[in-house]
Amino acid sequence: MFEEYLPRIMQCRLDDLVLETPVQEMPALSERLGVNITVKREDLQPVFSFKIRGAYAKLKTLTEPQRQRGIICASAGNHAQGVAMAASHLGIDAMVVMPAITPEIKVDAVEKLGAQVVIYGDDFDTACEKALELAGENGRIFIHPYDDPDVITGQATVALELFRQIHVPIDYLFVCVGGGGLAAGMALVSKYLHPGIKLIGVEAEESASMKAAFEAGGPVNLDRVGHFAEGVAVKRCGDLTYQICSQLLDEIITVDNDEICAAVQDVFEDTRAIAEPAGVLAIAGLKRFFLARPGCEGNAAAVLSGANVNFARLRHIAERAAVGEEQEALLGVTIPERPGSFLDFCETIGPRGITEFNYRFSDSPEAHIFVGIALRNGVPEKREIISDLRKRGFPVTDLSNNDMARLHIRHMVGGRAQVDHEQILRFHFPERTGALLQFLRGMKSDWNISLFHYRNYGSEYGRVLMGIQVPDEDADRFTAFLQETGYSFTIEENNPAYDMFLDPRS
């Protein structure tokens, strides 16, 4: 099965542009998990991502007449840089369509490599449609980021190098999955050379298109995808990649954003490399896999696939890593609004490190405190703290895994307001000029904004918490408006973080 790929992979030569990246052991993480862990450092490629392999492999197959026509691709980052560098190396005219949310640093990188950049749309899918349209208009060859046999062949060379470099049997191999090009390529090599290896694909929980395809029996379109790990934010996996992965991957697992952030920290502590969120998916999945199997031993390898991270994102990654590693507890605690109760609360917490502390006087009989507590012993210690607080008569709500609390409430100082007909929503706004203005202009003039919190996380999408006063008779019209905006949103109903700190009825 898939025999036609193997001769092509074995004969693929990319070393006049692509680096044979080193492998590196992860001693600290290995000790914690009880397995020997090695990572393949694809973040050290000239464009800081494995994507250069597939792009160059594809471009090398083009005939001279095809090269004269020029090429075009769509990407918000790594694929674009790979195509641009490969095209420059081969003297091919390149055009790259990038969505408006693409960080300027990535646009500049592509332009410096000599490609013409066209900014279009707010997401990859819209940019891709535009690229295909332009390809049809001017005859350029479209370079797909993952669903192409030659691209898959190029990505497969990662596995060829890995098995040549590691001199012990690999029992487990973890690989990130976006559209599936890298996973498909590595699966073809791994299962041919070492049929007994356990091959595990890892997806971001918010964009698990391959897992959805496995469950549906074929590729399907996700209703929406998260953009925290934007390098794998794919609504639909490839048809070719699904055919290969569904036959050769042993398992697909997903990881959440906090686990991704914790893996960024793990990589830094063992290698001093700063990886991008999508780049550490395989490491995050490896951790989840072995933490669920204490006592499991053997040799594990993972691909560190990219390091194109915006510096502004590191603050947010560091904050979320503490939660992902269970190094911080976020609690909502209710105390009596009377002298001495604040001291009782602090004495109960004891000499632990406080990472966050928000309190505001209330004229009600009770006050709510938002507190972050550094943990040395993870979940058991958090349970002990909650138990101690409750024994002292303080009601406690664990907000450690509450997105509203983690992303917004912890950064807001204020209190409750008497607001009628308030709906609380969380939005993902594209980080481009005019996005909020466009939203506000579409709103009915008598829908009042009663709460607003925005924080820049250095990502392509901004997180906004918004309260809007909508009379009951406007409910249907308001729902239609939300759907027409095209922005991803979540209606927060009965969220304990809102109930404790913002709801005037509490």
XYZ file of C-alpha atoms in Angstrom:
506
model
C 0.000 0.000 0.000
C 1.321 3.450 -1.014
C 4.325 1.726 -2.598
C 4.513 4.413 -5.272
C 5.687 6.927 -2.666
C 8.662 5.004 -1.310
C 11.038 5.166 -4.322
C 10.221 8.873 -4.667
C 10.998 9.488 -0.988
C 14.239 7.501 -1.029
C 15.453 9.431 -4.091
C 14.413 12.869 -2.817
C 17.462 15.148 -2.551
C 17.010 18.524 -0.913
C 20.401 19.120 0.710
C 21.398 22.033 -1.545
C 18.830 24.166 0.336
C 17.380 22.155 3.220
C 19.391 21.455 6.378
C 19.763 18.036 7.939
C 18.591 19.241 11.320
C 20.045 17.701 14.482
C 18.290 15.571 17.051
C 18.495 16.532 20.707
C 17.690 14.742 23.929
C 15.235 16.213 26.448
C 16.800 15.183 29.782
C 14.516 17.077 32.168
C 11.298 15.998 30.464
C 12.614 12.444 30.102
C 13.256 12.246 33.845
C 9.789 13.581 34.674
C 7.985 11.134 32.399
C 10.241 8.110 32.828
C 10.948 7.634 29.109
C 13.895 8.573 26.887
C 12.800 11.517 24.759
C 14.529 12.874 21.658
C 13.334 15.760 19.487
C 14.075 16.438 15.837
C 14.953 20.143 15.592
C 13.104 21.271 12.463
C 12.875 24.725 14.031
C 16.503 25.147 12.898
C 15.667 25.163 9.181
C 16.489 28.406 7.292
C 12.814 29.429 7.527
C 12.492 28.025 11.083
C 10.050 25.308 10.003
C 9.917 21.928 8.273
C 7.737 23.493 5.554
C 10.798 24.273 3.432
C 11.103 20.539 2.693
C 7.738 20.038 1.036
C 7.866 23.351 -0.801
C 11.306 22.702 -2.272
C 10.488 19.085 -3.167
C 7.428 20.276 -5.084
C 9.158 23.109 -6.910
C 12.018 20.854 -8.016
C 9.526 18.680 -9.916
C 8.244 21.566 -12.059
C 9.234 21.538 -15.704
C 10.929 24.557 -17.239
C 7.695 25.729 -18.955
C 5.879 25.418 -15.609
C 8.608 27.402 -13.856
C 8.273 30.137 -16.445
C 4.589 30.489 -15.580
C 5.429 31.300 -11.971
C 3.894 29.883 -8.821
C 1.341 30.970 -6.232
C 0.356 29.773 -2.777
C -1.774 30.829 0.184
C -0.412 30.913 3.706
C -0.263 32.946 6.899
C 3.321 32.024 7.632
C 5.498 28.915 7.423
C 4.379 27.515 4.052
C 4.687 31.001 2.545
C 8.279 31.362 3.720
C 9.170 27.885 2.507
C 7.716 28.517 -0.941
C 9.333 31.957 -1.180
C 12.806 30.662 -0.262
C 12.555 27.641 -2.567
C 11.320 29.814 -5.445
C 14.142 32.303 -4.917
C 16.689 29.469 -4.901
C 15.341 28.108 -8.199
C 14.762 31.487 -9.848
C 10.974 31.099 -10.033
C 8.644 34.088 -9.749
C 6.436 33.610 -6.683
C 3.221 35.197 -5.452
C 1.865 34.563 -1.961
C -1.669 35.399 -0.823
C -1.740 36.100 2.909
C -4.784 36.947 5.048
C -5.008 40.411 6.620
C -4.461 38.906 10.072
C -0.915 37.810 9.169
C 1.636 39.424 11.510
C 3.777 42.035 9.807
C 6.954 40.159 10.728
C 5.858 37.208 8.563
C 4.781 39.437 5.663
C 8.171 41.160 5.764
C 9.989 37.811 5.846
C 8.195 36.614 2.699
C 8.814 39.890 0.858
C 12.507 39.827 1.786
C 12.722 36.400 0.126
C 11.590 38.013 -3.125
C 7.957 36.917 -3.344
C 5.115 39.236 -4.261
C 2.619 39.400 -1.379
C -1.119 39.894 -1.856
C -3.085 40.617 1.327
C -6.620 39.255 1.119
C -9.330 38.018 3.506
C -9.378 37.383 7.225
C -8.386 33.700 7.277
C -6.475 31.027 5.410
C -9.508 29.603 3.604
C -10.448 32.974 2.104
C -6.847 33.632 1.102
C -6.657 30.173 -0.484
C -9.762 30.811 -2.572
C -8.180 34.049 -3.799
C -4.925 32.276 -4.638
C -6.758 29.671 -6.718
C -8.650 32.461 -8.480
C -5.423 34.310 -9.301
C -3.800 31.064 -10.454
C -6.640 30.599 -12.923
C -6.383 34.178 -14.149
C -2.639 34.362 -14.769
C -1.651 30.730 -15.256
C 0.537 30.377 -12.176
C 1.066 26.921 -10.659
C -0.704 26.585 -7.299
C 1.485 25.049 -4.569
C -0.701 23.300 -2.010
C 0.605 23.388 1.581
C -0.038 19.707 2.322
C -2.349 17.775 -0.026
C 0.142 17.049 -2.787
C 2.254 13.888 -3.378
C 5.453 15.869 -3.914
C 4.915 17.976 -0.805
C 4.275 14.812 1.217
C 7.471 13.335 -0.258
C 9.479 16.330 0.900
C 8.084 16.203 4.421
C 8.880 12.472 4.578
C 12.588 13.264 4.522
C 12.265 14.327 8.177
C 11.707 10.673 9.079
C 14.553 9.436 6.862
C 16.983 11.677 8.710
C 15.533 10.878 12.125
C 15.986 7.120 11.796
C 19.503 7.603 10.469
C 20.445 9.858 13.397
C 18.980 7.930 16.341
C 20.863 4.751 17.129
C 18.378 3.146 19.514
C 15.023 1.596 18.562
C 12.205 4.166 18.650
C 9.138 2.740 20.344
C 6.910 5.811 20.030
C 6.969 8.589 17.446
C 4.844 11.720 17.839
C 4.130 14.110 14.975
C 1.996 17.242 14.714
C -1.032 17.247 12.414
C -2.525 20.265 10.677
C -3.482 19.424 7.112
C -1.550 16.171 7.501
C 1.408 16.545 5.135
C 4.143 15.955 7.705
C 2.241 13.160 9.443
C 1.531 11.401 6.148
C 5.129 11.645 4.967
C 6.597 10.436 8.236
C 4.053 7.622 8.438
C 5.060 6.303 5.018
C 8.705 6.074 6.048
C 8.171 4.952 9.645
C 5.840 2.069 8.907
C 8.033 0.875 6.024
C 11.321 0.934 7.937
C 9.946 0.042 11.384
C 6.491 -1.571 11.138
C 6.284 -2.102 14.891
C 6.674 1.550 15.852
C 3.706 3.229 17.527
C 2.985 6.345 15.459
C 0.824 8.991 17.103
C -0.543 12.132 15.474
C -1.197 15.165 17.650
C -3.725 17.898 16.882
C -4.761 21.099 18.592
C -8.090 20.547 20.320
C -9.517 23.638 18.604
C -8.643 22.508 15.063
C -8.721 18.703 15.084
C -9.663 18.188 11.431
C -7.887 14.826 11.050
C -9.544 13.406 14.152
C -12.904 14.564 12.782
C -12.085 12.816 9.505
C -11.198 9.597 11.329
C -14.528 9.693 13.145
C -16.547 10.532 10.020
C -14.804 8.085 7.706
C -13.433 10.863 5.503
C -12.434 14.536 5.468
C -15.093 16.935 6.736
C -15.234 20.698 7.209
C -15.004 21.916 10.793
C -17.513 24.635 11.639
C -14.727 26.742 13.075
C -11.135 26.421 14.197
C -9.116 28.065 16.938
C -6.120 30.138 15.930
C -3.884 29.906 18.972
C -1.746 27.317 17.155
C -2.247 29.084 13.840
C 0.222 26.874 11.987
C -2.218 23.958 12.216
C -5.493 25.922 12.071
C -6.988 23.919 9.200
C -10.741 23.481 8.766
C -10.381 20.382 6.582
C -7.505 17.936 6.370
C -6.271 16.813 2.969
C -7.808 13.998 0.954
C -4.440 12.386 0.181
C -3.144 12.930 3.682
C -6.294 11.386 5.167
C -5.910 8.275 2.999
C -2.384 7.773 4.298
C -2.912 8.772 7.928
C -6.096 6.736 8.342
C -4.176 3.618 7.301
C -0.848 4.211 9.020
C -1.321 6.313 12.156
C -1.944 4.211 15.252
C -3.679 6.966 17.151
C -4.743 10.622 17.051
C -4.742 12.613 20.274
C -5.588 16.263 20.915
C -4.129 18.831 23.310
C -5.534 22.093 24.624
C -3.912 25.524 24.587
C -2.610 25.277 28.142
C -0.873 21.980 27.373
C 0.647 23.615 24.279
C 1.970 26.529 26.356
C 3.402 24.125 28.921
C 5.197 22.274 26.111
C 6.732 25.557 24.897
C 8.159 25.927 28.393
C 9.401 22.311 28.443
C 11.234 22.816 25.153
C 12.812 26.021 26.410
C 13.973 24.455 29.661
C 15.622 21.494 27.896
C 16.959 23.186 24.740
C 16.747 26.971 25.325
C 14.805 27.138 22.052
C 11.651 29.260 21.846
C 9.162 27.370 19.712
C 5.843 28.448 18.252
C 2.629 26.874 19.602
C 2.073 24.684 16.529
C 5.732 23.667 16.659
C 5.396 21.918 20.030
C 2.188 19.981 19.360
C 4.072 16.691 19.180
C 5.788 17.346 22.517
C 2.478 18.338 24.138
C 0.886 15.140 22.838
C 3.829 13.062 24.040
C 3.379 14.479 27.538
C -0.359 13.781 27.578
C 0.232 10.236 26.320
C 2.803 9.273 28.974
C 1.196 11.149 31.868
C -1.856 8.959 31.264
C 0.371 5.850 31.348
C 2.582 6.038 34.451
C 5.235 3.348 34.437
C 5.342 3.139 30.636
C 8.962 2.897 29.469
C 10.859 3.021 26.192
C 12.307 5.441 23.667
C 10.132 8.240 22.291
C 10.805 10.803 19.575
C 8.915 13.918 18.526
C 9.307 16.569 15.854
C 9.865 20.143 17.029
C 8.368 21.516 13.846
C 8.622 25.303 13.982
C 9.766 28.453 15.777
C 8.005 31.311 14.006
C 6.529 32.849 17.123
C 5.744 36.521 17.642
C 7.644 37.921 20.607
C 4.452 39.587 21.884
C 2.865 36.166 22.376
C 5.425 34.989 24.889
C 3.772 36.830 27.784
C 0.503 35.024 27.166
C 2.260 31.679 26.639
C 4.094 32.064 29.958
C 0.835 32.824 31.770
C -0.955 29.825 30.309
C 2.015 27.485 30.807
C 1.642 27.772 34.576
C -1.935 26.494 34.328
C -1.033 23.852 31.758
C 1.648 22.462 34.071
C -0.730 22.655 37.048
C 1.653 25.192 38.601
C -1.094 27.721 39.313
C -4.575 27.502 40.772
C -7.152 30.196 39.945
C -9.871 30.359 42.564
C -12.951 32.442 43.214
C -13.436 32.697 46.972
C -16.385 34.216 48.829
C -15.680 35.897 52.161
C -17.926 37.838 54.575
C -17.744 41.606 54.034
C -16.678 42.375 57.612
C -13.443 43.364 59.377
C -11.045 40.473 59.922
C -12.356 38.138 57.233
C -9.674 39.195 54.770
C -7.001 38.308 57.344
C -8.662 34.917 57.987
C -8.575 34.218 54.268
C -4.884 35.112 53.946
C -3.939 33.011 56.967
C -5.723 30.023 55.424
C -3.697 30.413 52.216
C -0.547 30.476 54.337
C 2.978 31.175 53.017
C 2.232 30.106 49.438
C 3.174 32.290 46.476
C 0.325 34.514 45.226
C 0.306 35.130 41.465
C -2.934 37.133 41.254
C -5.096 38.914 43.782
C -8.175 40.982 42.896
C -10.575 42.367 45.461
C -12.969 45.309 45.548
C -15.188 46.497 48.381
C -18.870 45.633 48.036
C -21.822 46.950 50.000
C -23.357 43.458 50.015
C -22.903 41.029 52.949
C -20.345 39.025 50.956
C -17.288 39.811 48.869
C -15.716 37.744 46.082
C -11.944 37.444 45.757
C -10.140 36.310 42.608
C -6.846 34.720 43.606
C -4.045 32.923 41.783
C -1.857 30.620 43.878
C 1.462 29.109 42.833
C 1.495 25.335 43.235
C 4.490 23.162 44.016
C 2.574 19.882 43.983
C 0.004 20.368 41.238
C -3.567 19.104 41.572
C -3.161 17.460 45.029
C -2.007 20.756 46.497
C -4.859 22.636 44.829
C -7.360 20.200 46.321
C -5.751 20.680 49.740
C -6.073 24.470 49.480
C -9.719 24.265 48.436
C -10.444 21.851 51.276
C -8.743 24.121 53.840
C -10.705 27.163 52.651
C -14.004 25.330 52.821
C -13.237 24.050 56.304
C -12.777 27.675 57.386
C -16.216 28.478 55.968
C -15.137 30.095 52.689
C -17.110 28.939 49.604
C -14.658 28.242 46.737
C -15.063 27.912 42.967
C -12.169 26.431 40.986
C -11.675 28.687 37.926
C -8.366 27.185 36.775
C -9.888 25.826 33.578
C -12.411 28.611 32.957
C -11.519 30.558 29.795
C -13.468 33.662 30.788
C -11.607 33.790 34.085
C -8.181 33.059 32.600
C -8.414 35.403 29.637
C -10.489 38.278 30.960
C -11.650 38.355 34.584
C -8.138 38.131 36.020
C -7.227 41.340 34.154
C -10.381 43.307 35.059
C -10.787 45.470 38.134
C -14.264 46.773 38.777
C -17.403 45.176 40.039
C -21.056 44.630 39.394
C -23.388 47.101 37.717
C -27.152 47.208 37.546
C -27.618 46.274 33.889
C -30.824 44.905 32.418
C -31.061 42.398 29.552
C -27.288 41.878 29.468
C -25.833 39.159 27.272
C -22.202 38.195 27.841
C -20.215 36.943 24.854
C -16.615 36.083 24.044
C -15.408 36.941 20.534
C -12.359 36.220 18.400
C -11.782 39.417 16.413
C -9.230 39.389 13.587
C -6.256 41.574 14.510
C -6.643 44.047 11.683
C -7.541 47.704 11.513
C -11.278 48.307 11.482
C -12.476 44.914 12.724
C -14.160 46.325 15.842
C -15.512 49.321 13.934
C -17.102 47.008 11.372
C -18.736 45.044 14.178
C -20.110 48.151 15.901
C -21.514 49.608 12.688
C -23.527 46.447 12.164
C -25.100 46.636 15.609
C -28.584 48.045 16.137
C -28.182 51.550 17.543
C -30.202 50.882 20.702
C -28.184 47.800 21.723
C -25.923 49.214 24.393
C -22.441 47.841 25.144
C -22.374 47.383 28.917
C -18.990 45.646 29.312
C -15.873 45.456 27.174
C -12.475 43.863 27.759
C -9.796 43.303 25.116
C -6.229 42.126 25.518
C -3.640 41.672 22.795
C -2.013 38.235 22.885
C 0.253 38.714 19.874
C -1.920 36.352 17.849
C -3.794 36.769 14.581
C -7.045 36.983 16.521
C -7.816 39.134 19.556
C -9.928 37.900 22.479
C -12.800 40.183 23.467
C -15.259 39.854 26.340
C -18.344 41.947 25.696
C -21.623 42.640 27.455
C -24.483 43.873 25.263
C -27.936 44.940 26.442
C -30.497 43.268 24.182
C -34.247 43.501 24.988
C -36.101 40.188 24.902
C -38.051 41.199 21.800
C -34.768 41.650 19.881
C -33.358 38.190 20.698
C -33.878 36.669 17.251
C -32.538 39.732 15.464
C -29.490 39.769 17.740
C -28.761 36.100 17.023
C -28.975 36.783 13.277
C -26.599 39.736 13.655
C -24.022 37.590 15.466
C -24.102 34.973 12.728
C -23.794 37.595 9.987
C -20.613 39.078 11.483
C -18.622 35.975 10.568
C -16.661 36.318 13.814
C -16.252 33.318 16.099
C -18.193 33.821 19.327
C -19.306 32.011 22.473
C -22.389 32.993 24.450
C -21.502 32.737 28.122
C -24.454 31.346 30.038
C -24.201 30.526 33.740
C -20.442 31.012 33.800
C -19.347 30.977 37.472
C -16.661 33.620 36.820
C -19.314 36.052 35.577
C -21.709 35.124 38.369
C -19.106 35.836 41.054
C -17.470 39.003 39.786
C -19.752 40.779 37.311
C -23.381 39.696 37.651
C -25.352 42.323 39.638
C -27.856 39.679 40.716
C -25.236 37.680 42.645
